[in-house]
Short mmCIF file of C-alpha atoms and ligand atoms in Angstrom, two decimals:
data_model
loop_
_atom_site.label_atom_id
_atom_site.label_comp_id
_atom_site.label_asym_id
_atom_site.label_seq_id
_atom_site.Cartn_x
_atom_site.Cartn_y
_atom_site.Cartn_z
CA MET V 20 24.50 97.01 55.21
CA ASN V 21 26.27 96.88 51.86
CA ILE V 22 26.64 100.12 50.00
CA ASP V 23 28.62 100.72 46.83
CA VAL V 24 31.04 103.60 46.42
CA GLU V 25 28.85 105.43 43.88
CA SER V 26 25.80 105.39 46.16
CA LEU V 27 27.91 106.54 49.05
CA GLN V 28 29.27 109.40 46.96
CA ARG V 29 25.71 110.43 45.99
CA LEU V 30 24.60 110.35 49.63
CA VAL V 31 27.54 112.50 50.71
CA GLU V 32 26.90 114.98 47.89
CA ARG V 33 23.23 115.25 48.84
CA ALA V 34 24.08 115.79 52.51
CA VAL V 35 26.60 118.51 51.61
CA ASN V 36 24.08 120.23 49.31
CA GLU V 37 21.35 120.13 51.94
CA LEU V 38 23.74 121.54 54.51
CA GLY V 39 24.64 124.33 52.08
CA GLU V 40 21.00 125.14 51.43
CA LYS V 41 20.21 125.17 55.14
CA LYS V 42 23.16 127.47 55.79
CA GLU V 43 21.99 129.83 53.04
CA SER V 44 18.45 129.90 54.37
CA VAL V 45 19.67 130.54 57.93
CA GLN V 46 21.91 133.34 56.65
CA ALA V 47 18.98 134.81 54.79
CA ALA V 48 16.75 134.50 57.83
CA VAL V 49 19.11 136.17 60.26
CA GLY V 50 20.42 138.86 57.86
CA ASP V 51 19.02 142.28 58.67
CA GLY V 52 19.08 143.68 55.15
CA VAL V 53 21.74 146.29 55.90
CA PHE V 54 24.95 145.81 53.90
CA ALA V 55 28.39 147.38 54.03
CA THR V 56 28.53 148.09 50.30
CA MET V 57 25.94 148.79 47.62
CA ASP V 58 27.32 145.92 45.55
CA GLU V 59 26.65 143.46 48.38
CA ALA V 60 23.18 144.91 48.95
CA VAL V 61 22.22 144.62 45.28
CA LYS V 62 23.63 141.10 44.95
CA ALA V 63 21.71 139.95 48.04
CA SER V 64 18.59 141.58 46.63
CA ALA V 65 19.05 139.81 43.29
CA ALA V 66 19.43 136.44 45.04
CA ALA V 67 16.30 137.17 47.08
CA GLN V 68 14.37 138.06 43.94
CA ARG V 69 15.21 134.72 42.35
CA ARG V 70 13.66 133.07 45.41
CA LEU V 71 10.66 135.38 45.46
CA ALA V 72 10.02 134.54 41.81
CA CYS V 73 9.32 130.95 42.95
CA CYS V 74 6.78 132.03 45.58
CA GLY V 75 3.08 132.07 44.75
CA MET V 76 0.75 135.06 44.73
CA VAL V 77 -0.68 133.96 48.10
CA ASP V 78 2.86 134.06 49.51
CA ARG V 79 3.44 137.53 48.09
CA GLU V 80 0.23 138.81 49.63
CA HIS V 81 1.27 137.23 52.92
CA PHE V 82 4.61 139.08 52.78
CA VAL V 83 2.76 142.34 52.08
CA GLN V 84 0.56 141.68 55.11
CA VAL V 85 3.69 141.11 57.21
CA ILE V 86 4.91 144.59 56.23
CA ARG V 87 1.53 146.10 57.12
CA ASP V 88 1.36 144.28 60.47
CA THR V 89 4.94 145.17 61.39
CA VAL V 90 4.40 148.88 60.77
CA LEU V 91 0.98 148.91 62.41
CA ASP V 92 2.34 147.47 65.66
CA PRO V 93 1.73 150.55 67.86
CA LYS V 94 5.25 150.41 69.30
CA VAL V 95 6.86 150.35 65.84
CA LEU V 96 4.53 153.03 64.48
CA GLU V 97 5.32 155.35 67.36
CA GLU V 98 9.03 154.63 67.23
CA ILE V 99 9.55 155.23 63.51
CA SER V 100 7.39 158.36 63.62
CA TRP V 101 9.20 159.75 66.63
CA ASP V 102 12.66 158.84 65.35
CA THR V 103 11.98 160.47 61.99
CA VAL V 104 11.15 163.82 63.54
CA GLU V 105 14.08 163.57 65.90
CA GLU V 106 16.62 162.59 63.25
CA THR V 107 15.55 164.78 60.35
CA GLY V 108 14.19 167.70 62.39
CA ILE V 109 11.35 167.74 59.86
CA GLY V 110 7.61 167.50 60.40
CA CYS V 111 5.34 166.71 63.29
CA TYR V 112 5.11 163.45 65.26
CA GLU V 113 1.28 163.17 65.27
CA HIS V 114 1.14 163.62 61.50
CA LYS V 115 3.99 161.16 60.90
CA LEU V 116 1.85 158.62 62.76
CA VAL V 117 -1.02 159.34 60.38
CA LYS V 118 1.21 159.12 57.30
CA ASN V 119 2.95 155.88 58.30
CA ARG V 120 -0.39 154.29 59.19
CA LEU V 121 -1.85 155.43 55.89
CA ALA V 122 1.08 153.94 53.94
CA ALA V 123 0.75 150.61 55.78
CA GLU V 124 -3.03 150.38 55.51
CA LYS V 125 -3.88 151.84 52.11
CA THR V 126 -0.99 151.02 49.78
CA PRO V 127 -2.50 148.41 47.43
CA GLY V 128 -1.24 144.83 47.45
CA THR V 129 -1.40 142.04 44.87
CA GLU V 130 -5.07 142.80 44.09
CA ASP V 131 -3.71 145.70 42.05
CA LEU V 132 -2.20 143.29 39.51
CA THR V 133 -5.24 142.62 37.36
CA THR V 134 -4.88 140.30 34.39
CA TRP V 135 -6.19 141.41 31.02
CA ALA V 136 -7.58 138.70 28.75
CA SER V 137 -8.72 138.60 25.15
CA SER V 138 -10.44 135.49 23.83
CA GLY V 139 -11.83 134.87 20.38
CA ASP V 140 -11.66 132.74 17.25
CA ASP V 141 -7.87 132.83 17.30
CA GLY V 142 -7.48 131.63 20.87
CA LEU V 143 -6.68 133.29 24.18
CA THR V 144 -4.21 136.01 25.03
CA ILE V 145 -3.49 137.11 28.57
CA THR V 146 -1.51 140.11 29.66
CA GLU V 147 -0.02 140.12 33.14
CA TYR V 148 1.92 142.45 35.40
CA CYS V 149 5.27 140.74 35.95
CA PRO V 150 8.32 141.59 38.05
CA PHE V 151 11.22 143.73 36.83
CA GLY V 152 13.65 142.09 39.27
CA VAL V 153 15.66 144.32 41.58
CA ILE V 154 14.31 147.84 42.03
CA GLY V 155 16.53 150.69 43.23
CA ALA V 156 14.58 153.25 45.26
CA ILE V 157 15.75 156.70 46.34
CA THR V 158 13.77 158.16 49.25
CA PRO V 159 13.33 161.73 50.53
CA THR V 160 13.95 163.27 53.96
CA THR V 161 10.39 164.49 54.02
CA ASN V 162 8.76 161.00 53.94
CA PRO V 163 11.61 158.60 54.73
CA THR V 164 9.66 155.75 56.34
CA GLU V 165 6.40 156.30 54.47
CA THR V 166 8.26 155.84 51.17
CA VAL V 167 9.99 152.65 52.38
CA ILE V 168 6.60 151.21 53.38
CA CYS V 169 4.82 152.30 50.22
CA ASN V 170 7.58 151.37 47.72
CA GLY V 171 8.37 148.20 49.69
CA ILE V 172 4.78 146.95 49.49
CA GLY V 173 4.50 147.99 45.83
CA ALA V 174 7.72 146.25 44.83
CA ILE V 175 7.10 142.98 46.69
CA ALA V 176 3.44 142.72 45.65
CA GLY V 177 4.79 143.02 42.10
CA GLY V 178 7.29 140.19 42.68
CA ASN V 179 10.36 142.40 42.93
CA THR V 180 12.92 142.97 45.63
CA ILE V 181 13.96 146.48 46.52
CA VAL V 182 17.21 148.25 47.44
CA PHE V 183 16.78 151.57 49.23
CA SER V 184 19.13 154.50 48.99
CA PRO V 185 17.83 156.77 51.73
CA HIS V 186 18.65 160.40 52.30
CA PRO V 187 21.75 160.49 54.57
CA ARG V 188 19.82 162.74 56.97
CA ALA V 189 17.24 159.99 57.49
CA LYS V 190 19.77 157.16 57.74
CA ASN V 191 19.13 155.78 61.22
CA VAL V 192 15.36 155.59 61.03
CA THR V 193 15.48 154.05 57.54
CA LEU V 194 18.00 151.42 58.62
CA LYS V 195 15.89 150.66 61.68
CA LEU V 196 12.78 150.11 59.56
CA VAL V 197 14.62 147.98 56.99
CA ARG V 198 15.96 145.78 59.81
CA LEU V 199 12.54 145.44 61.43
CA LEU V 200 10.89 144.50 58.13
CA ASN V 201 13.61 142.00 57.22
CA HIS V 202 13.36 140.22 60.56
CA ALA V 203 9.57 140.13 60.43
CA LEU V 204 9.59 138.83 56.84
CA ALA V 205 12.19 136.16 57.59
CA ALA V 206 10.23 135.05 60.68
CA ALA V 207 7.17 134.69 58.43
CA GLY V 208 9.08 132.44 56.06
CA ALA V 209 9.87 134.98 53.34
CA PRO V 210 13.18 134.85 51.49
CA GLY V 211 15.75 136.99 53.33
CA ASN V 212 16.72 140.38 51.90
CA LEU V 213 13.49 141.31 50.13
CA ILE V 214 14.16 144.86 51.37
CA VAL V 215 17.77 145.98 51.73
CA THR V 216 19.90 149.07 52.11
CA VAL V 217 23.45 150.16 52.90
CA ALA V 218 24.93 151.03 56.28
CA GLU V 219 26.21 154.41 55.07
CA PRO V 220 23.81 156.08 52.63
CA SER V 221 25.56 158.65 50.46
CA ILE V 222 25.43 160.23 47.04
CA GLU V 223 28.21 157.82 45.96
CA ASN V 224 26.08 154.86 47.05
CA THR V 225 23.04 156.26 45.23
CA ASN V 226 25.17 156.53 42.09
CA ALA V 227 26.53 153.00 42.56
CA MET V 228 22.96 151.71 42.89
CA MET V 229 21.79 153.53 39.78
CA LYS V 230 24.69 152.09 37.74
CA HIS V 231 24.58 148.55 39.13
CA PRO V 232 23.84 146.11 36.29
CA GLU V 233 21.55 143.99 38.49
CA VAL V 234 19.25 146.93 39.28
CA ARG V 235 16.59 146.73 36.59
CA MET V 236 14.43 149.71 37.43
CA LEU V 237 14.75 152.91 39.48
CA VAL V 238 12.26 154.96 41.44
CA ALA V 239 13.21 158.40 42.75
CA THR V 240 11.00 160.29 45.18
CA GLY V 241 12.51 163.72 45.75
CA GLY V 242 13.38 167.05 44.23
CA PRO V 243 14.03 167.86 40.55
CA GLY V 244 17.77 167.03 40.74
CA ILE V 245 17.38 163.38 41.65
CA VAL V 246 14.43 162.91 39.30
CA LYS V 247 16.57 164.21 36.43
CA MET V 248 19.38 161.86 37.45
CA VAL V 249 17.26 158.70 37.35
CA LEU V 250 15.71 159.76 34.07
CA SER V 251 19.21 160.08 32.58
CA SER V 252 20.30 156.70 33.91
CA GLY V 253 19.46 154.72 30.79
CA LYS V 254 17.21 152.46 32.87
CA LYS V 255 13.46 152.31 33.24
CA ALA V 256 12.74 154.91 35.93
CA ILE V 257 9.84 156.34 37.85
CA GLY V 258 10.33 160.01 38.72
CA ALA V 259 8.23 161.49 41.53
CA GLY V 260 9.28 165.09 41.79
CA ALA V 261 8.56 168.42 43.40
CA GLY V 262 5.30 170.32 43.35
CA ASN V 263 4.13 173.78 44.35
CA PRO V 264 0.39 173.18 44.81
CA PRO V 265 -1.82 176.24 44.36
CA VAL V 266 -5.30 176.67 45.85
CA VAL V 267 -8.06 178.66 44.17
CA VAL V 268 -11.00 179.95 46.22
CA ASP V 269 -13.85 181.54 44.30
CA GLU V 270 -16.91 183.49 45.43
CA THR V 271 -19.15 180.40 45.33
CA ALA V 272 -17.13 178.44 47.92
CA ASN V 273 -18.23 177.63 51.44
CA ILE V 274 -15.68 180.04 52.91
CA PRO V 275 -15.43 178.82 56.55
CA LYS V 276 -15.03 175.23 55.31
CA ALA V 277 -12.52 176.25 52.64
CA ALA V 278 -10.51 178.13 55.28
CA LYS V 279 -10.42 175.12 57.61
CA ASP V 280 -9.51 172.70 54.80
CA ILE V 281 -6.70 174.97 53.60
CA ILE V 282 -5.22 175.38 57.09
CA ASP V 283 -5.55 171.63 57.77
CA GLY V 284 -3.80 170.72 54.50
CA CYS V 285 -1.14 173.44 54.68
CA SER V 286 -0.15 172.63 58.26
CA PHE V 287 -0.17 168.84 57.78
CA ASP V 288 3.28 167.55 58.78
CA ASN V 289 4.41 171.19 58.83
CA ASN V 290 3.81 171.52 55.09
CA VAL V 291 6.47 169.04 53.90
CA PRO V 292 4.17 166.84 51.79
CA CYS V 293 4.74 167.60 48.12
CA ILE V 294 0.93 167.79 47.78
CA ALA V 295 0.39 170.36 50.57
CA GLU V 296 -1.17 173.78 49.92
CA LYS V 297 1.63 176.23 49.12
CA GLU V 298 -0.18 179.40 47.92
CA VAL V 299 -3.77 180.66 47.68
CA PHE V 300 -5.44 182.70 44.93
CA ALA V 301 -8.65 184.16 46.31
CA VAL V 302 -11.31 186.13 44.48
CA ALA V 303 -11.37 189.70 45.88
CA SER V 304 -15.03 189.63 46.96
CA ILE V 305 -14.38 186.81 49.48
CA CYS V 306 -10.69 187.36 50.23
CA ASP V 307 -11.08 189.29 53.52
CA ARG V 308 -13.59 186.77 54.84
CA LEU V 309 -11.36 183.85 53.83
CA ILE V 310 -8.37 185.36 55.65
CA ALA V 311 -10.51 186.06 58.74
CA CYS V 312 -11.79 182.47 58.74
CA MET V 313 -8.25 181.13 58.30
CA GLN V 314 -7.16 183.22 61.30
CA GLU V 315 -9.92 181.55 63.33
CA CYS V 316 -8.51 178.13 62.36
CA GLY V 317 -4.94 178.80 63.48
CA GLY V 318 -3.62 181.14 60.78
CA TYR V 319 -1.34 183.90 62.11
CA LEU V 320 -1.56 186.92 59.82
CA LEU V 321 1.54 189.03 59.17
CA THR V 322 0.64 192.45 57.75
CA ASP V 323 3.86 194.43 58.14
CA LEU V 324 5.72 194.34 54.79
CA GLU V 325 9.09 194.70 56.50
CA GLU V 326 8.31 191.78 58.77
CA ILE V 327 7.31 189.65 55.76
CA GLN V 328 10.60 190.56 54.08
CA ARG V 329 12.50 189.59 57.24
CA LEU V 330 10.67 186.24 57.13
CA VAL V 331 11.84 185.73 53.54
CA GLU V 332 15.43 186.48 54.57
CA LEU V 333 15.18 184.27 57.65
CA THR V 334 13.94 181.22 55.74
CA THR V 335 15.58 181.57 52.31
CA LYS V 336 19.11 180.93 51.04
CA ASP V 337 20.86 183.36 48.67
CA ASN V 338 19.99 181.11 45.72
CA GLY V 339 16.29 181.33 46.60
CA ALA V 340 16.00 177.79 47.98
CA PRO V 341 14.54 177.22 51.44
CA LYS V 342 17.01 177.03 54.32
CA VAL V 343 17.22 173.40 55.45
CA GLU V 344 17.00 174.34 59.13
CA PHE V 345 13.49 175.76 58.59
CA VAL V 346 12.10 173.02 56.30
CA GLY V 347 9.29 171.17 58.08
CA LYS V 348 9.39 173.35 61.20
CA SER V 349 6.18 174.50 62.86
CA ALA V 350 4.68 177.94 62.29
CA LYS V 351 5.19 178.77 65.95
CA TYR V 352 8.87 177.83 65.77
CA ILE V 353 9.47 179.94 62.66
CA LEU V 354 7.62 182.92 64.15
CA GLY V 355 9.65 182.54 67.32
CA LYS V 356 12.88 182.84 65.31
CA LEU V 357 11.40 185.95 63.71
CA GLY V 358 10.88 187.39 67.18
CA VAL V 359 7.09 187.10 67.03
CA GLU V 360 5.26 185.56 69.97
CA ALA V 361 2.27 183.75 68.46
CA PRO V 362 -0.65 182.03 70.24
CA SER V 363 -0.05 178.37 71.07
CA ASP V 364 -2.70 177.17 68.57
CA THR V 365 -0.92 178.83 65.62
CA ARG V 366 -0.62 176.39 62.71
CA VAL V 367 0.13 178.50 59.61
CA ILE V 368 1.81 181.86 58.91
CA LEU V 369 -0.44 183.90 56.61
CA MET V 370 0.25 187.04 54.62
CA GLU V 371 -1.11 188.84 51.56
CA THR V 372 1.41 189.12 48.74
CA ASP V 373 1.47 189.72 45.01
CA ARG V 374 1.60 186.80 42.61
CA ASN V 375 5.35 187.12 41.97
CA HIS V 376 6.35 187.01 45.61
CA HIS V 377 9.05 184.54 46.57
CA PHE V 378 6.69 182.62 48.87
CA VAL V 379 4.31 182.11 45.93
CA THR V 380 6.89 180.98 43.41
CA GLU V 381 9.16 178.76 45.58
CA GLU V 382 8.36 175.38 47.10
CA MET V 383 9.29 176.31 50.69
CA LEU V 384 8.08 173.16 52.51
CA MET V 385 7.15 175.28 55.57
CA PRO V 386 3.73 176.31 56.94
CA ILE V 387 3.99 179.75 55.33
CA LEU V 388 0.97 180.56 53.17
CA PRO V 389 0.80 183.60 50.89
CA VAL V 390 -2.67 184.73 49.80
CA VAL V 391 -2.98 186.57 46.48
CA ARG V 392 -6.11 188.67 45.84
CA VAL V 393 -7.44 188.42 42.26
CA LYS V 394 -10.47 189.87 40.52
CA ASN V 395 -12.24 186.67 39.47
CA ALA V 396 -11.98 182.89 39.16
CA ASP V 397 -10.47 183.01 35.66
CA GLU V 398 -7.62 185.19 36.88
CA ALA V 399 -7.14 182.91 39.92
CA ILE V 400 -6.89 179.84 37.67
CA GLN V 401 -4.38 181.56 35.37
CA CYS V 402 -2.24 182.57 38.38
CA ALA V 403 -2.43 179.00 39.71
CA LEU V 404 -1.20 177.70 36.36
CA VAL V 405 1.87 179.97 36.52
CA ALA V 406 2.61 179.24 40.20
CA GLU V 407 2.44 175.48 39.60
CA HIS V 408 5.36 175.84 37.13
CA GLY V 409 4.10 173.06 34.90
CA ASN V 410 5.01 170.41 37.49
CA ARG V 411 1.52 169.01 36.86
CA HIS V 412 1.66 167.69 40.43
CA THR V 413 -1.24 168.80 42.67
CA ALA V 414 -3.80 171.62 42.83
CA MET V 415 -6.90 172.43 44.85
CA ILE V 416 -10.04 174.45 44.29
CA HIS V 417 -12.78 175.50 46.70
CA SER V 418 -15.89 176.27 44.68
CA THR V 419 -19.39 175.11 43.88
CA ASN V 420 -19.14 176.29 40.31
CA VAL V 421 -18.71 173.25 38.08
CA VAL V 422 -17.36 175.35 35.22
CA ASN V 423 -14.57 176.81 37.37
CA MET V 424 -13.69 173.41 38.81
CA THR V 425 -13.59 171.82 35.36
CA LYS V 426 -11.65 174.67 33.75
CA MET V 427 -8.94 174.52 36.41
CA ALA V 428 -8.62 170.73 36.20
CA GLN V 429 -8.38 170.91 32.41
CA LEU V 430 -5.87 173.75 32.34
CA LEU V 431 -3.44 172.67 35.06
CA GLU V 432 -3.44 168.94 34.14
CA THR V 433 -2.16 168.01 37.59
CA THR V 434 -1.74 164.41 38.70
CA ILE V 435 -3.88 165.16 41.76
CA PHE V 436 -6.74 167.67 41.69
CA VAL V 437 -8.75 168.13 44.89
CA LYS V 438 -12.13 169.86 45.00
CA ASN V 439 -13.44 171.18 48.31
CA GLY V 440 -11.09 169.30 50.60
CA PRO V 441 -7.62 169.47 52.13
CA SER V 442 -4.79 168.36 49.84
CA TYR V 443 -4.35 165.03 51.61
CA THR V 444 -7.83 163.98 50.45
CA GLY V 445 -6.00 163.30 47.16
CA ILE V 446 -3.78 160.57 48.64
CA GLY V 447 -6.62 158.71 50.31
CA ALA V 448 -6.40 160.39 53.75
CA GLY V 449 -10.06 161.10 54.41
CA GLY V 450 -10.65 160.77 50.67
CA GLN V 451 -11.65 157.88 48.44
CA GLY V 452 -8.94 155.81 46.82
CA TYR V 453 -5.69 154.13 47.74
CA ALA V 454 -2.64 155.81 49.22
CA THR V 455 0.82 156.44 47.85
CA PHE V 456 3.82 158.51 48.85
CA THR V 457 5.37 158.38 45.38
CA ILE V 458 3.37 160.55 43.02
CA ALA V 459 4.93 160.21 39.62
CA GLY V 460 3.93 163.19 37.53
CA PRO V 461 7.06 163.50 35.35
CA THR V 462 7.01 159.87 34.20
CA GLY V 463 3.23 159.51 34.18
CA GLU V 464 2.56 156.57 36.51
CA GLY V 465 0.57 158.99 38.65
CA LEU V 466 -0.24 157.65 42.10
CA THR V 467 2.11 154.68 42.06
CA SER V 468 0.90 151.20 43.07
CA PRO V 469 2.25 147.65 42.54
CA LYS V 470 1.39 147.91 38.81
CA SER V 471 3.89 150.75 38.50
CA PHE V 472 6.69 148.38 39.56
CA CYS V 473 5.85 145.78 36.93
CA ARG V 474 6.58 144.88 33.35
CA VAL V 475 3.59 144.13 31.20
CA ARG V 476 3.96 140.77 29.43
CA ARG V 477 1.67 139.01 27.01
CA CYS V 478 1.13 135.27 26.67
CA ALA V 479 -0.82 134.15 23.59
CA MET V 480 -2.40 130.73 23.00
CA LYS V 481 -3.17 129.98 19.36
CA GLU V 482 -6.69 128.48 19.13
CA GLY V 483 -8.49 126.73 22.00
CA PHE V 484 -9.31 128.03 25.46
CA HIS V 485 -12.29 130.06 24.31
CA ILE V 486 -15.74 128.65 25.00
CA ARG V 487 -18.33 130.97 23.49
CA THR V 488 -18.40 129.28 20.07
CA LYS V 489 -18.03 125.70 18.82
CA SER V 490 -14.82 125.28 16.83
CA GLN V 491 -15.07 123.48 13.51
CA ALA V 492 -11.79 121.83 14.40
CA TYR V 493 -13.56 119.95 17.20
CA PHE V 494 -17.15 119.64 15.95
CA GLY V 495 -16.86 119.61 12.16
CA ASN V 496 -19.05 121.62 9.83
CA PRO V 497 -22.21 123.25 11.22
CA PRO V 498 -25.42 121.15 10.94
CA ALA V 499 -27.32 121.69 7.69
CA VAL V 500 -30.37 123.96 7.81
CA SER V 501 -33.45 121.68 7.98
P1 NAD K 13 16.09 165.78 47.67
O1 NAD K 13 15.90 165.86 46.20
O2 NAD K 13 17.07 166.68 48.32
O3 NAD K 13 16.54 164.29 48.06
C1 NAD K 13 15.81 163.16 47.63
C2 NAD K 13 16.73 161.96 47.58
O4 NAD K 13 17.64 162.11 46.50
C3 NAD K 13 17.58 161.76 48.81
O5 NAD K 13 17.70 160.39 49.09
C4 NAD K 13 18.93 162.32 48.41
O6 NAD K 13 19.99 161.75 49.14
C5 NAD K 13 18.97 161.98 46.94
N1 NAD K 13 19.78 162.88 46.15
C6 NAD K 13 19.55 164.20 45.98
N2 NAD K 13 20.48 164.72 45.16
C7 NAD K 13 21.30 163.69 44.82
C8 NAD K 13 22.46 163.58 43.99
N3 NAD K 13 22.98 164.63 43.38
N4 NAD K 13 23.03 162.37 43.83
C9 NAD K 13 22.53 161.28 44.46
N5 NAD K 13 21.45 161.33 45.27
C10 NAD K 13 20.86 162.52 45.44
O7 NAD K 13 14.65 165.94 48.31
P2 NAD K 13 14.21 165.98 49.85
O8 NAD K 13 14.53 167.30 50.42
O9 NAD K 13 14.71 164.78 50.54
O10 NAD K 13 12.64 165.85 49.65
C11 NAD K 13 11.82 166.93 49.34
C12 NAD K 13 11.51 167.04 47.87
O11 NAD K 13 10.93 165.84 47.39
C13 NAD K 13 10.48 168.12 47.60
O12 NAD K 13 10.81 168.79 46.42
C14 NAD K 13 9.18 167.36 47.47
O13 NAD K 13 8.21 168.03 46.70
C15 NAD K 13 9.67 166.11 46.79
N6 NAD K 13 8.79 164.97 47.05
C16 NAD K 13 8.04 164.50 46.02
C17 NAD K 13 7.18 163.44 46.25
C18 NAD K 13 6.33 162.89 45.15
O14 NAD K 13 5.69 161.86 45.37
N7 NAD K 13 6.25 163.50 43.99
C19 NAD K 13 7.09 162.86 47.52
C20 NAD K 13 7.89 163.37 48.54
C21 NAD K 13 8.75 164.42 48.29
#
């Protein structure tokens, strides 16, 4: 066979290029998404995003399904739930199972990205939800894996890749989940490194991520400090911050049901969800009955004022913040440390306090529930407004009085408002609607979904592509009236 030098050169070049591409795709496939430095993680994420941008919507939905299926594998679900409790010392295994399953099943996928169209005499304009690029996500100790699942699905459905900066106290379980998801995605043919993180999460790494020029958007799920930081970053940011959800119970409520709902919500994952019931304002005429019903549902009532004060000192730091070693611990554990032997079915520590008590005003993230007696629903709603501190996060009411329900919703302006149910009804657990673990009150996205991770872009076509009328340009002047 005769072959000229130029053709030979072209063949060699093509072979070398193909080899290079293969090598890159193998590297991407076997990479586990965990990088030594934040710079490497972000660069890998940016390369992955360029590949994802060339995948179709069917591919994206397939990748989302891979995340769901991976997490819903019973072995994985059990392992990440168990490991989280073991590593962080926060929350309760059975409820972590529920939360991780909820995140995998009910976080919306690409169907969330609806296109808006306007057609008329001037043509057709469409508006679409488009990717930002690389998203930097900061996750809390209280929902470490749930947030990875929920933000991961949201980002990828939106066509983005995502770099996680987990809380150092949830490092191992987060790294494990990132690795599992990367392997599963690569095995399903996705570009490698859609979801990445760093081997040693730290405040320095979080800062490096926030400043990295290739990170186009930030999402922080955590306390007020980190939300403030991302909002001062100069980048587009979603801030999902703290809450202190109040519950109002008025004289028209179904009291036994209200009591059960409140105990169920307050004890869920040992009270760490930002949406969980943190204090109750009960109208005096039903207050005793409510407390009695809550006791029947696993509430352990403390009545001794000195004992309540000892509980404050046991669980609270000098600066008023909750002591980390008690965050997300069970009621029985906390009572044990107080020297109180409680029945084995104890779920919540109850006490009556005044409205200015520390347990009312502070987000403790423990199953400790102060009940404040007030004269009527209006006073309860006013107290709830003060206790919520303007977070505009979550609030609950138990009532059959439409006026009271409406007044409270209008006054508190919370992102989530639950009527006659446990708090978790508001994130789709036993309630209508999709799930999220990033509730963005401060920046207004509300219950985040893939849309929240997207840029809105418009594409306008001048003339044509509308079919309701006949254009003179195509059909000439209208026929004369006969
Ligand atoms: P946290 O604020 O201590 O930490 C959250 C994340 O921010 C962690 O990854 C942490 O490492 C990082 N971080 C904190 N300070 C930082 C700093 N100075 N520099 C760099 N990174 C920093 O919160 P947490 O204890 O992990 O989580 C509990 C808090 O999060 C509660 O206040 C809860 O209400 C809130 N939360 C809100 C939502 C929501 O959707 N709104 C969801 C879950 C938790």
